């Protein structure tokens, strides 16, 4: 038990249905572990730029920062005390003033195929709706006969577009569907043949780097294994020099004190794929760097041009 704060702690979040569900999950976890009433944490929603602009791929208009910049501004200005993010939407390089203080236990990391039972069941020339370079590249690598059409929006919007016939199938994160109570939708894709996005399924909680009191409160809900896996995936991204135009899939899982990381990089048209795996101790920041170097060493000039390693 921890004494309830004198005033509600302010939790910042995007206003989308999934983001609000994640904020509620974080609030419930924090209040439960400290023995607080839910009123001890106030959810403060913001409409992110990424939610306002729905007609263009994020890579064309500013990338993942469009999901975080308003919350970053509020956090650094002291208008909120911490912020909750879908970890896969958090850009690789973050402001030094902020830190990931906690990661909740990771949800199912798999993607779900919606609209058809399997990729092999797609008709020749089928249209797949996605705006994610990773998903597009993986589809085209496995089914080069298919066409990728741009899909933006939250889960309901994309399912609505699919129902309206704008595509024959689409791909969604199972973690998001589970958190929205829609885990029955679609068919999960096996991790053996389809890698998720870096950070997929993880909820990252940030606070100001100089706010030791809030960081200490958040540490009580940090899931160490999920945190270690997320940081290893973010270290891989940084070492690859990946960006919103890069097609990268990665899955990291704990094996005793070690992490097993499998990753693949693709050209955007899916024509080339390089896949490697590595084992390293949890917290070893050099393990993902070695894996990134291995991936790039096996890439052609065309694939290497999609990355900008430091």
PDB file of C-alpha atoms in Angstrom:
ATOM      1  CA  UNK A   1       0.000   0.000   0.000  1.00  0.00           C
ATOM      2  CA  UNK A   2       1.114   3.515  -0.871  1.00  0.00           C
ATOM      3  CA  UNK A   3      -0.608   6.634   0.394  1.00  0.00           C
ATOM      4  CA  UNK A   4      -2.875   8.120  -2.256  1.00  0.00           C
ATOM      5  CA  UNK A   5      -1.471  11.311  -3.809  1.00  0.00           C
ATOM      6  CA  UNK A   6      -2.702  14.688  -2.550  1.00  0.00           C
ATOM      7  CA  UNK A   7      -4.019  15.417  -6.027  1.00  0.00           C
ATOM      8  CA  UNK A   8      -4.870  13.003  -8.860  1.00  0.00           C
ATOM      9  CA  UNK A   9      -1.861  11.939 -10.928  1.00  0.00           C
ATOM     10  CA  UNK A  10      -2.491  12.990 -14.540  1.00  0.00           C
ATOM     11  CA  UNK A  11      -2.168  10.266 -17.172  1.00  0.00           C
ATOM     12  CA  UNK A  12      -1.940  11.525 -20.752  1.00  0.00           C
ATOM     13  CA  UNK A  13      -3.201   9.462 -23.673  1.00  0.00           C
ATOM     14  CA  UNK A  14      -4.414   9.722 -27.220  1.00  0.00           C
ATOM     15  CA  UNK A  15      -8.176   9.943 -27.523  1.00  0.00           C
ATOM     16  CA  UNK A  16      -8.671   6.928 -29.836  1.00  0.00           C
ATOM     17  CA  UNK A  17     -10.710   3.986 -28.473  1.00  0.00           C
ATOM     18  CA  UNK A  18      -7.665   1.692 -28.300  1.00  0.00           C
ATOM     19  CA  UNK A  19      -5.473   4.325 -26.644  1.00  0.00           C
ATOM     20  CA  UNK A  20      -8.187   5.002 -24.061  1.00  0.00           C
ATOM     21  CA  UNK A  21      -8.482   1.256 -23.355  1.00  0.00           C
ATOM     22  CA  UNK A  22      -4.715   1.114 -22.805  1.00  0.00           C
ATOM     23  CA  UNK A  23      -4.858   4.127 -20.503  1.00  0.00           C
ATOM     24  CA  UNK A  24      -7.606   2.459 -18.454  1.00  0.00           C
ATOM     25  CA  UNK A  25      -5.469  -0.698 -18.229  1.00  0.00           C
ATOM     26  CA  UNK A  26      -2.490   1.321 -16.993  1.00  0.00           C
ATOM     27  CA  UNK A  27      -4.613   3.235 -14.466  1.00  0.00           C
ATOM     28  CA  UNK A  28      -6.159   0.030 -13.106  1.00  0.00           C
ATOM     29  CA  UNK A  29      -2.728  -1.608 -12.767  1.00  0.00           C
ATOM     30  CA  UNK A  30      -1.244   1.400 -10.990  1.00  0.00           C
ATOM     31  CA  UNK A  31      -4.154   1.862  -8.612  1.00  0.00           C
ATOM     32  CA  UNK A  32      -4.367  -1.854  -7.817  1.00  0.00           C
ATOM     33  CA  UNK A  33      -0.679  -2.243  -6.955  1.00  0.00           C
ATOM     34  CA  UNK A  34      -0.669   0.860  -4.730  1.00  0.00           C
ATOM     35  CA  UNK A  35      -4.097   0.251  -3.192  1.00  0.00           C
ATOM     36  CA  UNK A  36      -5.559   3.503  -4.537  1.00  0.00           C
ATOM     37  CA  UNK A  37      -9.085   4.276  -5.717  1.00  0.00           C
ATOM     38  CA  UNK A  38      -9.306   4.807  -9.493  1.00  0.00           C
ATOM     39  CA  UNK A  39      -9.932   8.502  -8.861  1.00  0.00           C
ATOM     40  CA  UNK A  40      -6.289   8.831  -7.775  1.00  0.00           C
ATOM     41  CA  UNK A  41      -5.298   8.770 -11.453  1.00  0.00           C
ATOM     42  CA  UNK A  42      -6.951  11.202 -13.857  1.00  0.00           C
ATOM     43  CA  UNK A  43      -6.968  10.267 -17.555  1.00  0.00           C
ATOM     44  CA  UNK A  44      -6.241  13.310 -19.725  1.00  0.00           C
ATOM     45  CA  UNK A  45      -6.950  12.619 -23.434  1.00  0.00           C
ATOM     46  CA  UNK A  46      -5.502  14.511 -26.392  1.00  0.00           C
ATOM     47  CA  UNK A  47      -6.299  14.230 -30.090  1.00  0.00           C
ATOM     48  CA  UNK A  48      -2.959  13.397 -31.696  1.00  0.00           C
ATOM     49  CA  UNK A  49      -1.939  14.717 -35.095  1.00  0.00           C
ATOM     50  CA  UNK A  50      -1.827  11.137 -36.365  1.00  0.00           C
ATOM     51  CA  UNK A  51      -5.518  10.767 -35.521  1.00  0.00           C
ATOM     52  CA  UNK A  52      -6.424  14.013 -37.274  1.00  0.00           C
ATOM     53  CA  UNK A  53      -4.806  13.098 -40.605  1.00  0.00           C
ATOM     54  CA  UNK A  54      -6.335   9.945 -42.091  1.00  0.00           C
ATOM     55  CA  UNK A  55      -5.896  10.291 -45.852  1.00  0.00           C
ATOM     56  CA  UNK A  56      -2.118   9.762 -46.177  1.00  0.00           C
ATOM     57  CA  UNK A  57       0.448   7.267 -44.897  1.00  0.00           C
ATOM     58  CA  UNK A  58       2.260   8.491 -41.770  1.00  0.00           C
ATOM     59  CA  UNK A  59       5.630   8.081 -43.488  1.00  0.00           C
ATOM     60  CA  UNK A  60       4.666  10.885 -45.859  1.00  0.00           C
ATOM     61  CA  UNK A  61       3.628  13.404 -43.222  1.00  0.00           C
ATOM     62  CA  UNK A  62       5.976  13.104 -40.262  1.00  0.00           C
ATOM     63  CA  UNK A  63       6.133   9.483 -39.160  1.00  0.00           C
ATOM     64  CA  UNK A  64       5.541   8.121 -35.679  1.00  0.00           C
ATOM     65  CA  UNK A  65       6.128  11.502 -34.036  1.00  0.00           C
ATOM     66  CA  UNK A  66       2.565  12.357 -35.063  1.00  0.00           C
ATOM     67  CA  UNK A  67       1.361   9.921 -32.397  1.00  0.00           C
ATOM     68  CA  UNK A  68       3.517  11.336 -29.608  1.00  0.00           C
ATOM     69  CA  UNK A  69       4.288  15.011 -30.096  1.00  0.00           C
ATOM     70  CA  UNK A  70       1.251  16.483 -28.311  1.00  0.00           C
ATOM     71  CA  UNK A  71       1.728  14.194 -25.310  1.00  0.00           C
ATOM     72  CA  UNK A  72       5.457  14.973 -25.296  1.00  0.00           C
ATOM     73  CA  UNK A  73       4.693  18.699 -25.168  1.00  0.00           C
ATOM     74  CA  UNK A  74       2.195  18.283 -22.333  1.00  0.00           C
ATOM     75  CA  UNK A  75       4.571  16.061 -20.385  1.00  0.00           C
ATOM     76  CA  UNK A  76       7.565  18.359 -20.701  1.00  0.00           C
ATOM     77  CA  UNK A  77       5.374  21.350 -19.779  1.00  0.00           C
ATOM     78  CA  UNK A  78       4.171  19.583 -16.632  1.00  0.00           C
ATOM     79  CA  UNK A  79       0.532  19.487 -17.766  1.00  0.00           C
ATOM     80  CA  UNK A  80       0.483  15.697 -17.294  1.00  0.00           C
ATOM     81  CA  UNK A  81       2.604  13.470 -15.050  1.00  0.00           C
ATOM     82  CA  UNK A  82       3.025  10.455 -17.324  1.00  0.00           C
ATOM     83  CA  UNK A  83       1.878   9.246 -20.732  1.00  0.00           C
ATOM     84  CA  UNK A  84       0.784   5.874 -22.092  1.00  0.00           C
ATOM     85  CA  UNK A  85       1.703   4.779 -25.620  1.00  0.00           C
ATOM     86  CA  UNK A  86       1.419   1.776 -27.892  1.00  0.00           C
ATOM     87  CA  UNK A  87       5.135   0.960 -27.889  1.00  0.00           C
ATOM     88  CA  UNK A  88       5.190   0.231 -31.620  1.00  0.00           C
ATOM     89  CA  UNK A  89       4.063   3.821 -32.272  1.00  0.00           C
ATOM     90  CA  UNK A  90       6.885   5.427 -30.288  1.00  0.00           C
ATOM     91  CA  UNK A  91       9.676   6.734 -32.522  1.00  0.00           C
ATOM     92  CA  UNK A  92      13.133   5.268 -31.989  1.00  0.00           C
ATOM     93  CA  UNK A  93      14.836   8.491 -30.884  1.00  0.00           C
ATOM     94  CA  UNK A  94      13.020  10.159 -28.008  1.00  0.00           C
ATOM     95  CA  UNK A  95      13.578  13.504 -26.254  1.00  0.00           C
ATOM     96  CA  UNK A  96      16.268  13.237 -23.582  1.00  0.00           C
ATOM     97  CA  UNK A  97      13.862  14.850 -21.131  1.00  0.00           C
ATOM     98  CA  UNK A  98      11.620  11.748 -21.227  1.00  0.00           C
ATOM     99  CA  UNK A  99      12.143   8.143 -20.172  1.00  0.00           C
ATOM    100  CA  UNK A 100      10.229   4.865 -20.480  1.00  0.00           C
ATOM    101  CA  UNK A 101       9.641   4.223 -16.785  1.00  0.00           C
ATOM    102  CA  UNK A 102       7.483   1.113 -17.117  1.00  0.00           C
ATOM    103  CA  UNK A 103       6.213  -1.434 -19.610  1.00  0.00           C
ATOM    104  CA  UNK A 104       3.076  -3.418 -18.845  1.00  0.00           C
ATOM    105  CA  UNK A 105       3.068  -7.167 -19.420  1.00  0.00           C
ATOM    106  CA  UNK A 106       3.085  -7.657 -23.165  1.00  0.00           C
ATOM    107  CA  UNK A 107      -0.046  -8.819 -24.963  1.00  0.00           C
ATOM    108  CA  UNK A 108      -0.119 -11.298 -27.875  1.00  0.00           C
ATOM    109  CA  UNK A 109       2.308  -9.904 -30.470  1.00  0.00           C
ATOM    110  CA  UNK A 110       0.809 -11.564 -33.549  1.00  0.00           C
ATOM    111  CA  UNK A 111      -0.872  -9.897 -36.514  1.00  0.00           C
ATOM    112  CA  UNK A 112      -4.352 -10.982 -37.572  1.00  0.00           C
ATOM    113  CA  UNK A 113      -5.498 -11.444 -41.152  1.00  0.00           C
ATOM    114  CA  UNK A 114      -9.068 -10.225 -41.634  1.00  0.00           C
ATOM    115  CA  UNK A 115     -11.253 -10.924 -44.648  1.00  0.00           C
ATOM    116  CA  UNK A 116      -9.829 -14.294 -45.668  1.00  0.00           C
ATOM    117  CA  UNK A 117      -8.757 -17.408 -43.764  1.00  0.00           C
ATOM    118  CA  UNK A 118      -5.115 -17.383 -44.903  1.00  0.00           C
ATOM    119  CA  UNK A 119      -2.715 -15.627 -47.231  1.00  0.00           C
ATOM    120  CA  UNK A 120      -2.738 -18.661 -49.506  1.00  0.00           C
ATOM    121  CA  UNK A 121      -6.520 -18.378 -49.782  1.00  0.00           C
ATOM    122  CA  UNK A 122      -6.308 -14.909 -51.311  1.00  0.00           C
ATOM    123  CA  UNK A 123      -7.451 -14.800 -54.903  1.00  0.00           C
ATOM    124  CA  UNK A 124      -4.825 -13.825 -57.503  1.00  0.00           C
ATOM    125  CA  UNK A 125      -4.580 -10.041 -57.636  1.00  0.00           C
ATOM    126  CA  UNK A 126      -6.386  -9.589 -54.309  1.00  0.00           C
ATOM    127  CA  UNK A 127      -6.184  -6.151 -52.684  1.00  0.00           C
ATOM    128  CA  UNK A 128      -4.657  -5.984 -49.192  1.00  0.00           C
ATOM    129  CA  UNK A 129      -5.381  -2.842 -47.198  1.00  0.00           C
ATOM    130  CA  UNK A 130      -2.511  -1.551 -45.053  1.00  0.00           C
ATOM    131  CA  UNK A 131      -0.376   1.572 -44.673  1.00  0.00           C
ATOM    132  CA  UNK A 132       2.436  -0.242 -42.807  1.00  0.00           C
ATOM    133  CA  UNK A 133       5.594  -0.836 -44.896  1.00  0.00           C
ATOM    134  CA  UNK A 134       6.351  -3.979 -42.859  1.00  0.00           C
ATOM    135  CA  UNK A 135       2.961  -5.548 -43.538  1.00  0.00           C
ATOM    136  CA  UNK A 136       2.996  -4.523 -47.179  1.00  0.00           C
ATOM    137  CA  UNK A 137       6.479  -5.960 -47.725  1.00  0.00           C
ATOM    138  CA  UNK A 138       5.626  -9.238 -45.999  1.00  0.00           C
ATOM    139  CA  UNK A 139       2.440  -9.630 -48.057  1.00  0.00           C
ATOM    140  CA  UNK A 140       4.272  -8.907 -51.308  1.00  0.00           C
ATOM    141  CA  UNK A 141       7.119 -11.236 -50.353  1.00  0.00           C
ATOM    142  CA  UNK A 142       4.688 -14.117 -49.811  1.00  0.00           C
ATOM    143  CA  UNK A 143       2.116 -13.118 -52.430  1.00  0.00           C
ATOM    144  CA  UNK A 144       3.765 -10.927 -55.087  1.00  0.00           C
ATOM    145  CA  UNK A 145       0.654 -11.244 -57.237  1.00  0.00           C
ATOM    146  CA  UNK A 146      -1.406  -9.243 -54.729  1.00  0.00           C
ATOM    147  CA  UNK A 147      -1.936  -5.477 -54.655  1.00  0.00           C
ATOM    148  CA  UNK A 148      -1.447  -3.322 -51.564  1.00  0.00           C
ATOM    149  CA  UNK A 149      -3.877  -0.429 -51.111  1.00  0.00           C
ATOM    150  CA  UNK A 150      -3.494   2.265 -48.451  1.00  0.00           C
ATOM    151  CA  UNK A 151      -5.587   1.846 -45.286  1.00  0.00           C
ATOM    152  CA  UNK A 152      -5.425   4.382 -42.444  1.00  0.00           C
ATOM    153  CA  UNK A 153      -7.553   4.809 -39.357  1.00  0.00           C
ATOM    154  CA  UNK A 154      -8.396   3.083 -36.101  1.00  0.00           C
ATOM    155  CA  UNK A 155      -9.624  -0.510 -35.890  1.00  0.00           C
ATOM    156  CA  UNK A 156     -13.281   0.381 -36.499  1.00  0.00           C
ATOM    157  CA  UNK A 157     -12.400   2.578 -39.473  1.00  0.00           C
ATOM    158  CA  UNK A 158     -10.287  -0.111 -41.126  1.00  0.00           C
ATOM    159  CA  UNK A 159     -12.874  -2.804 -40.550  1.00  0.00           C
ATOM    160  CA  UNK A 160     -15.460  -0.435 -42.027  1.00  0.00           C
ATOM    161  CA  UNK A 161     -13.329   0.117 -45.123  1.00  0.00           C
ATOM    162  CA  UNK A 162     -12.953  -3.637 -45.499  1.00  0.00           C
ATOM    163  CA  UNK A 163     -16.708  -4.144 -45.180  1.00  0.00           C
ATOM    164  CA  UNK A 164     -17.253  -1.426 -47.801  1.00  0.00           C
ATOM    165  CA  UNK A 165     -15.157  -3.397 -50.286  1.00  0.00           C
ATOM    166  CA  UNK A 166     -12.162  -1.060 -50.415  1.00  0.00           C
ATOM    167  CA  UNK A 167      -9.935  -4.132 -50.061  1.00  0.00           C
ATOM    168  CA  UNK A 168     -10.289  -7.902 -49.970  1.00  0.00           C
ATOM    169  CA  UNK A 169      -8.351  -8.313 -46.717  1.00  0.00           C
ATOM    170  CA  UNK A 170      -6.496  -6.299 -44.116  1.00  0.00           C
ATOM    171  CA  UNK A 171      -4.117  -6.852 -41.214  1.00  0.00           C
ATOM    172  CA  UNK A 172      -4.521  -5.775 -37.593  1.00  0.00           C
ATOM    173  CA  UNK A 173      -2.629  -6.319 -34.347  1.00  0.00           C
ATOM    174  CA  UNK A 174      -4.197  -9.026 -32.188  1.00  0.00           C
ATOM    175  CA  UNK A 175      -3.158  -7.117 -29.051  1.00  0.00           C
ATOM    176  CA  UNK A 176      -5.308  -4.154 -30.049  1.00  0.00           C
ATOM    177  CA  UNK A 177      -8.264  -6.361 -30.897  1.00  0.00           C
ATOM    178  CA  UNK A 178      -7.959  -8.146 -27.548  1.00  0.00           C
ATOM    179  CA  UNK A 179      -7.867  -4.849 -25.672  1.00  0.00           C
ATOM    180  CA  UNK A 180     -11.009  -3.734 -27.505  1.00  0.00           C
ATOM    181  CA  UNK A 181     -12.817  -6.996 -26.759  1.00  0.00           C
ATOM    182  CA  UNK A 182     -12.649  -8.067 -30.406  1.00  0.00           C
ATOM    183  CA  UNK A 183     -10.129 -10.888 -30.177  1.00  0.00           C
ATOM    184  CA  UNK A 184     -12.474 -13.121 -32.201  1.00  0.00           C
ATOM    185  CA  UNK A 185     -11.905 -11.066 -35.360  1.00  0.00           C
ATOM    186  CA  UNK A 186      -9.754 -12.578 -38.101  1.00  0.00           C
ATOM    187  CA  UNK A 187      -7.100 -15.288 -38.140  1.00  0.00           C
ATOM    188  CA  UNK A 188      -3.814 -14.883 -36.217  1.00  0.00           C
ATOM    189  CA  UNK A 189      -0.701 -15.349 -38.356  1.00  0.00           C
ATOM    190  CA  UNK A 190       1.975 -17.735 -37.114  1.00  0.00           C
ATOM    191  CA  UNK A 191       5.173 -16.159 -35.826  1.00  0.00           C
ATOM    192  CA  UNK A 192       7.096 -18.778 -37.786  1.00  0.00           C
ATOM    193  CA  UNK A 193       6.166 -17.138 -41.059  1.00  0.00           C
ATOM    194  CA  UNK A 194       5.081 -13.616 -40.143  1.00  0.00           C
ATOM    195  CA  UNK A 195       6.993 -11.285 -37.825  1.00  0.00           C
ATOM    196  CA  UNK A 196       5.310  -8.447 -35.892  1.00  0.00           C
ATOM    197  CA  UNK A 197       6.382  -4.821 -35.659  1.00  0.00           C
ATOM    198  CA  UNK A 198       9.032  -3.798 -33.110  1.00  0.00           C
ATOM    199  CA  UNK A 199       7.224  -3.122 -29.841  1.00  0.00           C
ATOM    200  CA  UNK A 200       3.935  -4.667 -30.976  1.00  0.00           C
ATOM    201  CA  UNK A 201       1.654  -5.660 -28.104  1.00  0.00           C
ATOM    202  CA  UNK A 202       3.566  -3.627 -25.498  1.00  0.00           C
ATOM    203  CA  UNK A 203       2.281  -0.593 -23.593  1.00  0.00           C
ATOM    204  CA  UNK A 204       5.074   1.859 -22.804  1.00  0.00           C
ATOM    205  CA  UNK A 205       4.662   4.390 -19.997  1.00  0.00           C
ATOM    206  CA  UNK A 206       6.805   7.524 -20.094  1.00  0.00           C
ATOM    207  CA  UNK A 207       7.464  10.227 -17.552  1.00  0.00           C
ATOM    208  CA  UNK A 208       9.926  13.104 -17.289  1.00  0.00           C
ATOM    209  CA  UNK A 209      13.466  11.857 -16.760  1.00  0.00           C
ATOM    210  CA  UNK A 210      13.906  14.195 -13.782  1.00  0.00           C
ATOM    211  CA  UNK A 211      10.658  13.138 -12.079  1.00  0.00           C
ATOM    212  CA  UNK A 212      12.022  10.502  -9.694  1.00  0.00           C
ATOM    213  CA  UNK A 213       8.834  10.385  -7.622  1.00  0.00           C
ATOM    214  CA  UNK A 214       6.593   9.453 -10.554  1.00  0.00           C
ATOM    215  CA  UNK A 215       9.193   7.024 -11.905  1.00  0.00           C
ATOM    216  CA  UNK A 216       9.265   5.254  -8.532  1.00  0.00           C
ATOM    217  CA  UNK A 217       5.470   4.894  -8.516  1.00  0.00           C
ATOM    218  CA  UNK A 218       5.487   3.530 -12.079  1.00  0.00           C
ATOM    219  CA  UNK A 219       8.270   1.043 -11.341  1.00  0.00           C
ATOM    220  CA  UNK A 220       5.761  -0.963  -9.310  1.00  0.00           C
ATOM    221  CA  UNK A 221       3.871  -1.923 -12.495  1.00  0.00           C
ATOM    222  CA  UNK A 222       6.910  -2.531 -14.682  1.00  0.00           C
ATOM    223  CA  UNK A 223       7.019  -6.041 -16.187  1.00  0.00           C
ATOM    224  CA  UNK A 224      10.748  -6.718 -16.367  1.00  0.00           C
ATOM    225  CA  UNK A 225      10.688  -9.339 -19.136  1.00  0.00           C
ATOM    226  CA  UNK A 226       8.424  -7.226 -21.351  1.00  0.00           C
ATOM    227  CA  UNK A 227      10.560  -4.148 -20.684  1.00  0.00           C
ATOM    228  CA  UNK A 228      13.763  -5.990 -21.599  1.00  0.00           C
ATOM    229  CA  UNK A 229      12.267  -7.368 -24.812  1.00  0.00           C
ATOM    230  CA  UNK A 230      10.945  -3.956 -25.830  1.00  0.00           C
ATOM    231  CA  UNK A 231      14.259  -2.219 -25.240  1.00  0.00           C
ATOM    232  CA  UNK A 232      16.064  -4.932 -27.231  1.00  0.00           C
ATOM    233  CA  UNK A 233      13.712  -4.295 -30.153  1.00  0.00           C
ATOM    234  CA  UNK A 234      14.196  -0.551 -29.895  1.00  0.00           C
ATOM    235  CA  UNK A 235      17.978  -1.089 -29.789  1.00  0.00           C
ATOM    236  CA  UNK A 236      17.693  -3.170 -32.979  1.00  0.00           C
ATOM    237  CA  UNK A 237      15.753  -0.363 -34.672  1.00  0.00           C
ATOM    238  CA  UNK A 238      18.350   2.190 -33.634  1.00  0.00           C
ATOM    239  CA  UNK A 239      21.237   0.027 -34.853  1.00  0.00           C
ATOM    240  CA  UNK A 240      19.544  -0.577 -38.206  1.00  0.00           C
ATOM    241  CA  UNK A 241      18.737   3.090 -38.654  1.00  0.00           C
ATOM    242  CA  UNK A 242      15.161   2.088 -39.375  1.00  0.00           C
ATOM    243  CA  UNK A 243      12.447   4.650 -40.022  1.00  0.00           C
ATOM    244  CA  UNK A 244       8.815   4.823 -41.152  1.00  0.00           C
ATOM    245  CA  UNK A 245       9.923   3.873 -44.671  1.00  0.00           C
ATOM    246  CA  UNK A 246      11.762   0.725 -43.491  1.00  0.00           C
ATOM    247  CA  UNK A 247      10.187  -2.730 -43.478  1.00  0.00           C
ATOM    248  CA  UNK A 248      11.326  -4.481 -40.286  1.00  0.00           C
ATOM    249  CA  UNK A 249       9.783  -7.416 -38.454  1.00  0.00           C
ATOM    250  CA  UNK A 250      11.073  -8.701 -35.133  1.00  0.00           C
ATOM    251  CA  UNK A 251      10.066 -11.075 -32.359  1.00  0.00           C
ATOM    252  CA  UNK A 252      11.893 -11.196 -29.019  1.00  0.00           C
ATOM    253  CA  UNK A 253      11.160 -13.707 -26.273  1.00  0.00           C
ATOM    254  CA  UNK A 254      12.735 -14.597 -22.957  1.00  0.00           C
ATOM    255  CA  UNK A 255      14.570 -17.882 -22.480  1.00  0.00           C
ATOM    256  CA  UNK A 256      15.797 -18.008 -18.907  1.00  0.00           C
ATOM    257  CA  UNK A 257      18.138 -15.070 -18.380  1.00  0.00           C
ATOM    258  CA  UNK A 258      18.588 -14.649 -22.124  1.00  0.00           C
ATOM    259  CA  UNK A 259      16.563 -13.098 -24.912  1.00  0.00           C
ATOM    260  CA  UNK A 260      16.030 -14.834 -28.240  1.00  0.00           C
ATOM    261  CA  UNK A 261      15.543 -12.293 -31.013  1.00  0.00           C
ATOM    262  CA  UNK A 262      14.552 -13.074 -34.600  1.00  0.00           C
ATOM    263  CA  UNK A 263      14.344 -10.277 -37.131  1.00  0.00           C
ATOM    264  CA  UNK A 264      13.860  -9.754 -40.841  1.00  0.00           C
ATOM    265  CA  UNK A 265      14.321  -6.781 -43.146  1.00  0.00           C
ATOM    266  CA  UNK A 266      12.667  -6.379 -46.546  1.00  0.00           C
ATOM    267  CA  UNK A 267      12.765  -4.151 -49.571  1.00  0.00           C
ATOM    268  CA  UNK A 268       9.490  -2.244 -49.741  1.00  0.00           C
ATOM    269  CA  UNK A 269       8.320  -4.307 -52.714  1.00  0.00           C
ATOM    270  CA  UNK A 270       8.939  -7.508 -50.773  1.00  0.00           C
ATOM    271  CA  UNK A 271      11.302  -8.849 -53.421  1.00  0.00           C
ATOM    272  CA  UNK A 272      14.235  -9.230 -51.013  1.00  0.00           C
ATOM    273  CA  UNK A 273      14.242 -10.523 -47.455  1.00  0.00           C
ATOM    274  CA  UNK A 274      17.091 -11.106 -45.013  1.00  0.00           C
ATOM    275  CA  UNK A 275      16.277 -12.948 -41.773  1.00  0.00           C
ATOM    276  CA  UNK A 276      18.599 -13.692 -38.858  1.00  0.00           C
ATOM    277  CA  UNK A 277      18.332 -14.612 -35.184  1.00  0.00           C
ATOM    278  CA  UNK A 278      20.459 -14.093 -32.092  1.00  0.00           C
ATOM    279  CA  UNK A 279      20.680 -14.980 -28.414  1.00  0.00           C
ATOM    280  CA  UNK A 280      22.006 -12.551 -25.836  1.00  0.00           C
ATOM    281  CA  UNK A 281      21.606 -11.716 -22.167  1.00  0.00           C
ATOM    282  CA  UNK A 282      18.628  -9.567 -21.232  1.00  0.00           C
ATOM    283  CA  UNK A 283      19.916  -6.019 -20.924  1.00  0.00           C
ATOM    284  CA  UNK A 284      22.874  -6.600 -23.265  1.00  0.00           C
ATOM    285  CA  UNK A 285      22.619  -3.509 -25.464  1.00  0.00           C
ATOM    286  CA  UNK A 286      25.218  -4.918 -27.871  1.00  0.00           C
ATOM    287  CA  UNK A 287      23.241  -8.070 -28.715  1.00  0.00           C
ATOM    288  CA  UNK A 288      20.690  -6.267 -30.918  1.00  0.00           C
ATOM    289  CA  UNK A 289      23.500  -4.235 -32.495  1.00  0.00           C
ATOM    290  CA  UNK A 290      25.268  -7.433 -33.540  1.00  0.00           C
ATOM    291  CA  UNK A 291      22.032  -8.785 -34.998  1.00  0.00           C
ATOM    292  CA  UNK A 292      21.481  -5.543 -36.931  1.00  0.00           C
ATOM    293  CA  UNK A 293      24.997  -5.748 -38.355  1.00  0.00           C
ATOM    294  CA  UNK A 294      24.365  -9.369 -39.373  1.00  0.00           C
ATOM    295  CA  UNK A 295      21.138  -8.402 -41.153  1.00  0.00           C
ATOM    296  CA  UNK A 296      22.752  -5.524 -43.038  1.00  0.00           C
ATOM    297  CA  UNK A 297      25.762  -7.654 -43.968  1.00  0.00           C
ATOM    298  CA  UNK A 298      23.427 -10.006 -45.811  1.00  0.00           C
ATOM    299  CA  UNK A 299      21.528  -7.255 -47.613  1.00  0.00           C
ATOM    300  CA  UNK A 300      21.937  -6.146 -51.210  1.00  0.00           C
ATOM    301  CA  UNK A 301      22.696  -2.484 -51.982  1.00  0.00           C
ATOM    302  CA  UNK A 302      19.003  -1.976 -52.776  1.00  0.00           C
ATOM    303  CA  UNK A 303      17.934  -3.307 -49.375  1.00  0.00           C
ATOM    304  CA  UNK A 304      20.743  -1.530 -47.495  1.00  0.00           C
ATOM    305  CA  UNK A 305      19.567   1.758 -49.024  1.00  0.00           C
ATOM    306  CA  UNK A 306      16.351   1.449 -46.986  1.00  0.00           C
ATOM    307  CA  UNK A 307      18.353   1.933 -43.764  1.00  0.00           C
ATOM    308  CA  UNK A 308      20.624   4.550 -42.289  1.00  0.00           C
ATOM    309  CA  UNK A 309      22.652   2.926 -39.487  1.00  0.00           C
ATOM    310  CA  UNK A 310      24.569   5.260 -37.144  1.00  0.00           C
TER     311      UNK A 310
END
